[in-house]
CSV table of C-alpha atoms in Angstrom, one decimal:
chain,number,residue,atom,x,y,z
A,1,ALA,CA,0.0,0.0,0.0
A,2,LEU,CA,2.8,2.4,0.8
A,3,LYS,CA,4.3,1.8,-2.6
A,4,LEU,CA,1.0,2.6,-4.2
A,5,LEU,CA,1.2,5.9,-2.3
A,6,THR,CA,4.7,6.4,-3.7
A,7,LEU,CA,6.1,6.2,-0.1
A,8,ASP,CA,9.2,4.4,1.1
A,9,PRO,CA,8.1,1.5,3.3
A,10,LEU,CA,11.4,1.8,5.3
A,11,THR,CA,11.0,5.5,6.3
A,12,ALA,CA,7.3,6.4,5.9
A,13,GLU,CA,5.3,7.5,9.0
A,14,ARG,CA,1.5,7.3,9.6
A,15,ALA,CA,1.2,11.0,9.0
A,16,ASP,CA,3.0,10.6,5.6
A,17,ALA,CA,0.4,8.0,4.6
A,18,GLU,CA,-2.5,10.2,5.7
A,19,ARG,CA,-1.3,13.1,3.6
A,20,ALA,CA,-0.7,10.9,0.6
A,21,MET,CA,-4.2,9.4,0.9
A,22,LEU,CA,-5.8,12.9,0.8
A,23,GLU,CA,-4.5,13.3,-2.7
A,24,TRP,CA,-6.7,10.4,-3.9
A,25,ARG,CA,-10.4,10.1,-4.5
A,26,ALA,CA,-11.6,7.1,-2.4
A,27,VAL,CA,-13.0,5.1,-5.3
A,28,ASP,CA,-9.9,5.7,-7.4
A,29,PHE,CA,-7.7,4.4,-4.5
A,30,GLU,CA,-10.0,1.4,-4.0
A,31,THR,CA,-9.7,0.5,-7.7
A,32,ALA,CA,-5.9,1.0,-7.8
A,33,ALA,CA,-5.5,-1.1,-4.6
A,34,ALA,CA,-7.6,-3.9,-6.1
A,35,ASN,CA,-5.6,-3.9,-9.3
A,36,ALA,CA,-2.5,-4.2,-7.2
A,37,GLY,CA,-3.8,-7.2,-5.3
A,38,LEU,CA,-4.5,-5.2,-2.1
A,39,VAL,CA,-7.6,-5.3,0.1
A,40,ALA,CA,-9.1,-1.8,0.5
A,41,THR,CA,-12.5,-0.2,0.0
A,42,ALA,CA,-14.2,3.2,-0.1
A,43,LEU,CA,-16.8,4.1,2.5
A,44,ARG,CA,-20.3,3.9,0.9
A,45,THR,CA,-23.9,4.5,2.0
A,46,PHE,CA,-26.5,1.8,1.5
A,47,GLY,CA,-27.8,3.8,-1.5
A,48,GLU,CA,-24.4,4.2,-3.1
A,49,TRP,CA,-23.7,0.5,-2.7
A,50,ASP,CA,-27.2,-0.4,-4.2
A,51,ALA,CA,-26.5,1.9,-7.2
A,52,SER,CA,-23.1,0.4,-7.9
A,53,GLU,CA,-22.6,-2.4,-10.5
A,54,GLN,CA,-21.5,-4.8,-7.8
A,55,GLY,CA,-24.4,-3.9,-5.5
A,56,ARG,CA,-26.8,-4.6,-8.4
A,57,ALA,CA,-25.1,-7.9,-9.1
A,58,ILE,CA,-25.5,-9.0,-5.5
A,59,ALA,CA,-29.1,-8.0,-5.4
A,60,SER,CA,-29.8,-10.1,-8.4
A,61,GLN,CA,-28.5,-13.3,-6.7
A,62,PRO,CA,-30.2,-15.6,-4.2
A,63,LEU,CA,-28.9,-15.8,-0.6
A,64,PHE,CA,-26.8,-18.9,-1.5
A,65,THR,CA,-26.7,-21.4,-4.4
A,66,ILE,CA,-26.5,-25.2,-4.6
A,67,GLU,CA,-25.4,-26.6,-8.0
A,68,ARG,CA,-24.9,-30.2,-9.1
A,69,ILE,CA,-21.4,-30.4,-10.5
A,70,GLY,CA,-20.9,-34.1,-11.2
A,71,ASP,CA,-22.5,-37.6,-11.2
A,72,ALA,CA,-22.1,-40.0,-8.3
A,73,ALA,CA,-24.2,-42.6,-6.4
A,74,PRO,CA,-25.5,-41.6,-3.0
A,75,LEU,CA,-22.7,-42.0,-0.5
A,76,LYS,CA,-23.3,-44.7,2.1
A,77,LEU,CA,-23.8,-43.3,5.6
A,78,PRO,CA,-24.0,-45.2,8.9
A,79,ALA,CA,-27.5,-45.9,10.2
A,80,LEU,CA,-28.3,-43.8,13.3
A,81,ASP,CA,-30.4,-44.7,16.3
A,82,GLU,CA,-32.7,-42.2,18.1
A,83,THR,CA,-30.0,-41.2,20.6
A,84,GLN,CA,-27.5,-40.1,18.0
A,85,ARG,CA,-27.1,-36.5,16.7
A,86,PRO,CA,-28.3,-36.1,13.0
A,87,LEU,CA,-24.8,-35.6,11.5
A,88,GLU,CA,-22.9,-38.4,13.2
A,89,GLY,CA,-20.9,-40.3,10.6
A,90,ILE,CA,-20.5,-37.2,8.3
A,91,LYS,CA,-16.8,-36.2,7.8
A,92,VAL,CA,-16.1,-32.6,7.1
A,93,LEU,CA,-12.9,-30.9,6.0
A,94,ASP,CA,-12.8,-27.3,7.1
A,95,LEU,CA,-10.2,-25.3,5.1
A,96,THR,CA,-11.2,-21.9,6.5
A,97,ARG,CA,-9.7,-19.3,8.8
A,98,ILE,CA,-10.7,-16.4,11.1
A,99,LEU,CA,-14.5,-16.5,11.6
A,100,ALA,CA,-17.2,-17.2,8.9
A,101,GLY,CA,-16.0,-20.6,7.7
A,102,PRO,CA,-14.9,-21.8,11.2
A,103,VAL,CA,-18.4,-20.9,12.5
A,104,GLY,CA,-19.9,-23.0,9.8
A,105,GLY,CA,-17.7,-26.0,10.7
A,106,LYS,CA,-18.4,-25.6,14.4
A,107,ALA,CA,-22.2,-25.6,13.8
A,108,LEU,CA,-21.8,-28.9,11.8
A,109,ALA,CA,-19.7,-30.3,14.7
A,110,ALA,CA,-22.4,-29.4,17.2
A,111,TYR,CA,-24.9,-31.7,15.4
A,112,GLY,CA,-22.5,-34.6,15.4
A,113,ALA,CA,-20.3,-34.2,12.3
A,114,ASP,CA,-16.6,-35.3,12.5
A,115,VAL,CA,-15.0,-32.0,11.5
A,116,MET,CA,-11.3,-31.6,10.8
A,117,LEU,CA,-10.0,-28.0,10.7
A,118,VAL,CA,-7.1,-28.0,8.2
A,119,ASN,CA,-4.9,-24.9,8.2
A,120,SER,CA,-1.5,-24.1,6.7
A,121,PRO,CA,1.4,-24.3,9.2
A,122,ASN,CA,2.6,-21.0,7.7
A,123,LEU,CA,-0.4,-18.8,8.6
A,124,ALA,CA,-1.3,-17.3,12.0
A,125,ASN,CA,-4.8,-17.5,13.5
A,126,ILE,CA,-6.8,-15.1,15.7
A,127,GLU,CA,-7.8,-15.7,19.3
A,128,ALA,CA,-11.3,-16.6,18.3
A,129,ILE,CA,-10.0,-20.0,17.2
A,130,ALA,CA,-10.3,-21.1,20.8
A,131,ASP,CA,-14.1,-20.8,20.3
A,132,THR,CA,-14.4,-21.8,16.7
A,133,SER,CA,-12.3,-25.0,17.2
A,134,ARG,CA,-14.8,-26.5,19.6
A,135,GLY,CA,-15.9,-30.0,18.4
A,136,LYS,CA,-13.1,-30.2,15.8
A,137,ARG,CA,-9.9,-32.0,15.2
A,138,SER,CA,-7.2,-29.4,14.2
A,139,ALA,CA,-4.5,-30.4,11.7
A,140,HIS,CA,-1.8,-28.7,9.7
A,141,VAL,CA,-1.4,-29.5,6.0
A,142,ASP,CA,0.8,-27.5,3.6
A,143,LEU,CA,-0.9,-27.6,0.2
A,144,ALA,CA,2.1,-25.9,-1.4
A,145,LYS,CA,4.0,-29.2,-0.9
A,146,ASP,CA,3.5,-32.5,-2.7
A,147,GLU,CA,3.2,-34.4,0.6
A,148,GLY,CA,0.5,-31.9,1.7
A,149,LYS,CA,-1.4,-32.5,-1.5
A,150,ALA,CA,-1.1,-36.2,-1.0
A,151,ALA,CA,-2.4,-35.9,2.6
A,152,MET,CA,-5.4,-33.9,1.4
A,153,ARG,CA,-6.3,-36.4,-1.3
A,154,GLU,CA,-6.2,-39.2,1.3
A,155,LEU,CA,-8.4,-37.2,3.6
A,156,LEU,CA,-10.9,-36.6,0.8
A,157,GLU,CA,-11.3,-40.4,0.2
A,158,GLN,CA,-13.6,-40.5,3.2
A,159,ALA,CA,-14.9,-36.9,3.4
A,160,HIS,CA,-18.5,-35.9,2.8
A,161,VAL,CA,-18.2,-32.1,3.0
A,162,PHE,CA,-15.3,-29.8,2.0
A,163,ILE,CA,-15.5,-26.2,3.1
A,164,GLN,CA,-13.0,-23.6,1.8
A,165,GLY,CA,-12.6,-19.9,2.1
A,166,TYR,CA,-9.5,-19.3,-0.1
A,167,ARG,CA,-9.3,-16.3,-2.4
A,168,PRO,CA,-11.1,-16.9,-5.7
A,169,GLY,CA,-9.1,-19.3,-7.8
A,170,GLY,CA,-6.6,-20.0,-5.0
A,171,LEU,CA,-7.5,-23.7,-4.4
A,172,GLN,CA,-8.1,-24.3,-8.1
A,173,ALA,CA,-4.4,-23.5,-8.6
A,174,LEU,CA,-3.4,-26.0,-6.0
A,175,GLY,CA,-5.5,-28.8,-7.5
A,176,PHE,CA,-8.5,-28.6,-5.1
A,177,GLY,CA,-11.1,-26.5,-6.9
A,178,ALA,CA,-14.7,-27.7,-6.9
A,179,ASP,CA,-14.6,-29.7,-10.1
A,180,GLN,CA,-11.2,-31.2,-9.1
A,181,VAL,CA,-12.4,-32.3,-5.7
A,182,ALA,CA,-15.5,-33.8,-7.3
A,183,GLN,CA,-13.2,-35.9,-9.4
A,184,ILE,CA,-11.1,-37.0,-6.4
A,185,ARG,CA,-14.2,-37.7,-4.3
A,186,PRO,CA,-17.4,-38.2,-6.3
A,187,GLY,CA,-20.4,-37.4,-4.2
A,188,ILE,CA,-18.7,-34.6,-2.3
A,189,VAL,CA,-20.5,-31.5,-1.0
A,190,TYR,CA,-18.1,-28.6,-1.8
A,191,VAL,CA,-18.8,-25.3,0.0
A,192,SER,CA,-17.1,-22.1,-1.3
A,193,LEU,CA,-17.0,-18.9,0.8
A,194,THR,CA,-16.2,-15.6,-1.0
A,195,ALA,CA,-16.4,-11.9,-0.1
A,196,TYR,CA,-18.4,-10.6,-3.0
A,197,GLY,CA,-20.1,-13.5,-4.7
A,198,THR,CA,-19.4,-15.0,-8.1
A,199,GLU,CA,-21.1,-12.4,-10.3
A,200,GLY,CA,-20.2,-8.8,-11.1
A,201,PRO,CA,-16.9,-6.9,-11.5
A,202,TRP,CA,-15.8,-7.6,-7.9
A,203,ALA,CA,-16.3,-11.3,-8.1
A,204,ASN,CA,-12.5,-11.9,-7.8
A,205,ARG,CA,-11.8,-9.4,-5.1
A,206,ARG,CA,-10.8,-10.5,-1.6
A,207,GLY,CA,-12.4,-9.1,1.5
A,208,PHE,CA,-13.5,-9.7,5.1
A,209,ASP,CA,-16.4,-8.7,7.4
A,210,SER,CA,-15.1,-5.3,8.5
A,211,LEU,CA,-14.2,-4.3,5.0
A,212,LEU,CA,-17.6,-5.4,3.7
A,213,GLN,CA,-19.3,-3.3,6.3
A,214,THR,CA,-17.5,-0.3,4.9
A,215,ALA,CA,-18.1,-1.1,1.3
A,216,THR,CA,-21.8,-1.9,1.5
A,217,GLY,CA,-23.1,0.8,3.8
A,218,PHE,CA,-23.3,-0.8,7.2
A,219,ASN,CA,-20.6,1.4,8.8
A,220,HIS,CA,-22.3,4.6,7.5
A,221,ALA,CA,-25.7,3.5,8.7
A,222,GLU,CA,-24.4,2.5,12.1
A,223,GLY,CA,-22.8,6.0,12.4
A,224,GLU,CA,-26.1,7.6,11.5
A,225,ALA,CA,-27.9,5.5,14.2
A,226,PHE,CA,-25.7,7.1,16.8
A,227,ALA,CA,-27.1,10.6,16.3
A,228,GLY,CA,-25.3,11.3,13.1
A,229,GLY,CA,-21.9,10.3,14.4
A,230,LYS,CA,-18.9,9.2,12.4
A,231,PRO,CA,-19.0,5.9,10.6
A,232,ARG,CA,-18.9,3.1,13.1
A,233,ALA,CA,-18.4,-0.7,12.9
A,234,LEU,CA,-21.3,-2.9,13.9
A,235,PRO,CA,-21.0,-4.2,17.5
A,236,MET,CA,-20.3,-7.7,16.2
A,237,GLN,CA,-19.1,-9.4,13.0
A,238,ILE,CA,-22.6,-10.1,11.9
A,239,LEU,CA,-21.7,-10.9,8.3
A,240,ASP,CA,-19.2,-13.5,9.4
A,241,GLU,CA,-21.4,-15.1,12.0
A,242,ALA,CA,-24.5,-15.2,9.8
A,243,THR,CA,-22.6,-16.5,6.8
A,244,GLY,CA,-21.1,-19.2,9.0
A,245,TYR,CA,-24.6,-20.6,9.8
A,246,LEU,CA,-25.6,-20.3,6.2
A,247,ILE,CA,-22.5,-22.4,5.3
A,248,ALA,CA,-23.8,-25.1,7.7
A,249,LEU,CA,-27.4,-24.8,6.3
A,250,GLY,CA,-26.2,-25.0,2.7
A,251,ALA,CA,-24.0,-28.0,3.4
A,252,CYS,CA,-26.9,-29.8,5.1
A,253,ALA,CA,-29.3,-29.0,2.2
A,254,ALA,CA,-26.7,-30.3,-0.3
A,255,LEU,CA,-26.1,-33.5,1.8
A,256,HIS,CA,-29.9,-34.1,1.7
A,257,ARG,CA,-29.9,-33.8,-2.0
A,258,GLN,CA,-26.8,-36.0,-2.3
A,259,GLN,CA,-28.6,-38.8,-0.4
A,260,ARG,CA,-31.8,-38.4,-2.4
A,261,GLU,CA,-30.4,-37.8,-5.9
A,262,GLY,CA,-26.7,-38.7,-5.8
A,263,GLY,CA,-24.3,-36.4,-7.5
A,264,SER,CA,-21.5,-34.0,-6.4
A,265,TRP,CA,-22.7,-30.6,-5.2
A,266,HIS,CA,-21.2,-27.1,-5.0
A,267,VAL,CA,-22.6,-24.7,-2.4
A,268,ARG,CA,-21.7,-21.0,-2.8
A,269,VAL,CA,-22.1,-18.3,-0.1
A,270,SER,CA,-20.7,-14.8,0.2
A,271,LEU,CA,-20.4,-12.1,2.8
A,272,ALA,CA,-22.0,-9.6,0.5
A,273,GLN,CA,-25.0,-11.8,-0.2
A,274,THR,CA,-25.5,-12.3,3.5
A,275,GLY,CA,-25.3,-8.5,4.1
A,276,HIS,CA,-28.0,-7.9,1.4
A,277,TRP,CA,-30.2,-10.5,3.2
A,278,VAL,CA,-29.6,-9.0,6.6
A,279,ARG,CA,-30.8,-5.6,5.3
A,280,GLN,CA,-34.0,-7.1,4.0
A,281,LEU,CA,-34.9,-8.1,7.6
A,282,GLY,CA,-35.6,-4.4,8.3
A,283,ARG,CA,-34.7,-1.9,11.0
A,284,VAL,CA,-36.4,-0.9,14.2
A,285,ASP,CA,-37.9,2.6,13.8
A,286,GLY,CA,-36.1,5.0,16.0
A,287,GLY,CA,-33.4,2.6,16.8
A,288,LEU,CA,-32.9,0.4,19.9
A,289,SER,CA,-32.5,1.2,23.5
A,290,ILE,CA,-31.8,-1.9,25.5
A,291,ALA,CA,-29.8,-2.9,28.6
A,292,ARG,CA,-26.7,-5.0,28.2
A,293,PRO,CA,-27.9,-8.6,28.7
A,294,ALA,CA,-26.5,-11.0,31.1
A,295,ILE,CA,-24.4,-13.6,29.2
A,296,ASP,CA,-23.9,-16.3,31.9
A,297,PRO,CA,-27.2,-18.0,31.1
A,298,PHE,CA,-26.0,-18.5,27.5
A,299,THR,CA,-22.4,-19.8,28.2
A,300,GLU,CA,-20.8,-23.1,29.1
A,301,LYS,CA,-17.4,-23.9,30.5
A,302,SER,CA,-15.2,-26.7,29.2
A,303,ALA,CA,-11.6,-27.8,29.3
A,304,SER,CA,-9.6,-27.1,26.1
A,305,GLY,CA,-6.1,-27.1,24.8
A,306,PHE,CA,-6.2,-23.3,25.5
A,307,GLY,CA,-7.1,-23.7,29.2
A,308,GLU,CA,-10.5,-23.6,30.7
A,309,LEU,CA,-12.8,-22.1,28.1
A,310,SER,CA,-16.0,-20.1,28.8
A,311,ALA,CA,-18.0,-19.7,25.5
A,312,VAL,CA,-21.5,-19.3,24.2
A,313,ARG,CA,-23.2,-22.7,23.9
A,314,HIS,CA,-24.8,-23.6,20.6
A,315,SER,CA,-28.2,-22.0,20.7
A,316,ALA,CA,-30.4,-24.1,18.5
A,317,GLN,CA,-31.2,-27.4,20.3
A,318,LEU,CA,-33.0,-30.5,19.4
A,319,ALA,CA,-35.1,-32.0,22.2
A,320,ARG,CA,-34.0,-35.7,21.8
A,321,THR,CA,-30.5,-35.2,20.5
A,322,PRO,CA,-29.2,-31.9,21.8
A,323,ALA,CA,-26.3,-30.1,20.1
A,324,ALA,CA,-23.0,-30.6,21.8
A,325,TYR,CA,-19.3,-30.6,21.1
A,326,ALA,CA,-17.7,-34.1,21.3
A,327,ARG,CA,-14.2,-32.8,21.2
A,328,PRO,CA,-12.5,-29.9,23.2
A,329,ALA,CA,-11.1,-26.9,21.3
A,330,MET,CA,-7.5,-27.6,20.5
A,331,PRO,CA,-4.6,-25.5,19.1
A,332,PRO,CA,-3.9,-25.6,15.4
A,333,GLY,CA,-1.8,-28.6,14.4
A,334,SER,CA,-2.6,-30.7,17.5
A,335,ALA,CA,-4.0,-33.6,15.5
A,336,GLU,CA,-2.6,-35.6,12.7
A,337,PRO,CA,-4.2,-35.1,9.2
A,338,ARG,CA,-5.9,-38.5,9.1
A,339,TRP,CA,-9.3,-40.0,10.1
A,340,ASP,CA,-9.1,-42.5,12.9
């Protein structure tokens, strides 16, 4: 970014960057940054986003899509009795990081799926991994190496669901795009998470929740809700959290179709499509004025590889087979990349 501002990365100070940024129009810098492979966005109102070409592309798409991408017989699943959670026997490979994807994998684990979080040993994680790792194995696989690719292909031989949040085209280049994985494991449910969907001029742009809040109007609207204050972030990563549960929903819907019809399936979700849906839920006239709720009734304590963990329990419960995490949260790389 400093090079884009024609500043020396070795000597530039924050004030230098601020002065250089003032010479740009926000949208021009946004475009230049995207062309340089950087992640940046201009602040927009809801109206400005809706009027943009990408905003119109998002509005024309459904919340998420499920597409058949290959032929396969229905995969054989173990029979369950009435005491077992509905996803027991389902093996899930979770190749995601930070929040949205890991939330999706965690939701599947809560209903009994055997979820393996697979991260690169070369990338750091955030503290939230102590929460989002609940119920999962956690392994390291380096897909840049031949032995890592071989390990992934071996894992896929038994997998039912594959969740990935790589930049658009990233896994395809490594040999694990949707069509490639469907060849390796016919009958797979492949879930892709992107920032801006698959249509429109921003389809190949990278992004994350906070950036999407700025680009699509949420930060501006939150600022207005605080008596016309400056743009503000939402009090939680709502796009990540909601998209995570949509990942789990889409995966379950595709698993159902796989069992009924056979085939390999590709589920596509995006933060921008989730944001568009959240807006359609409406806003409370005059805003909200509520007391900060007590959180203790909604939390549970458990041992973990990070120490004693106090975290929000899974909220949606089934009466006869309640959601629960069969494995404690463990640090990245604590498990071997293999199914027991």
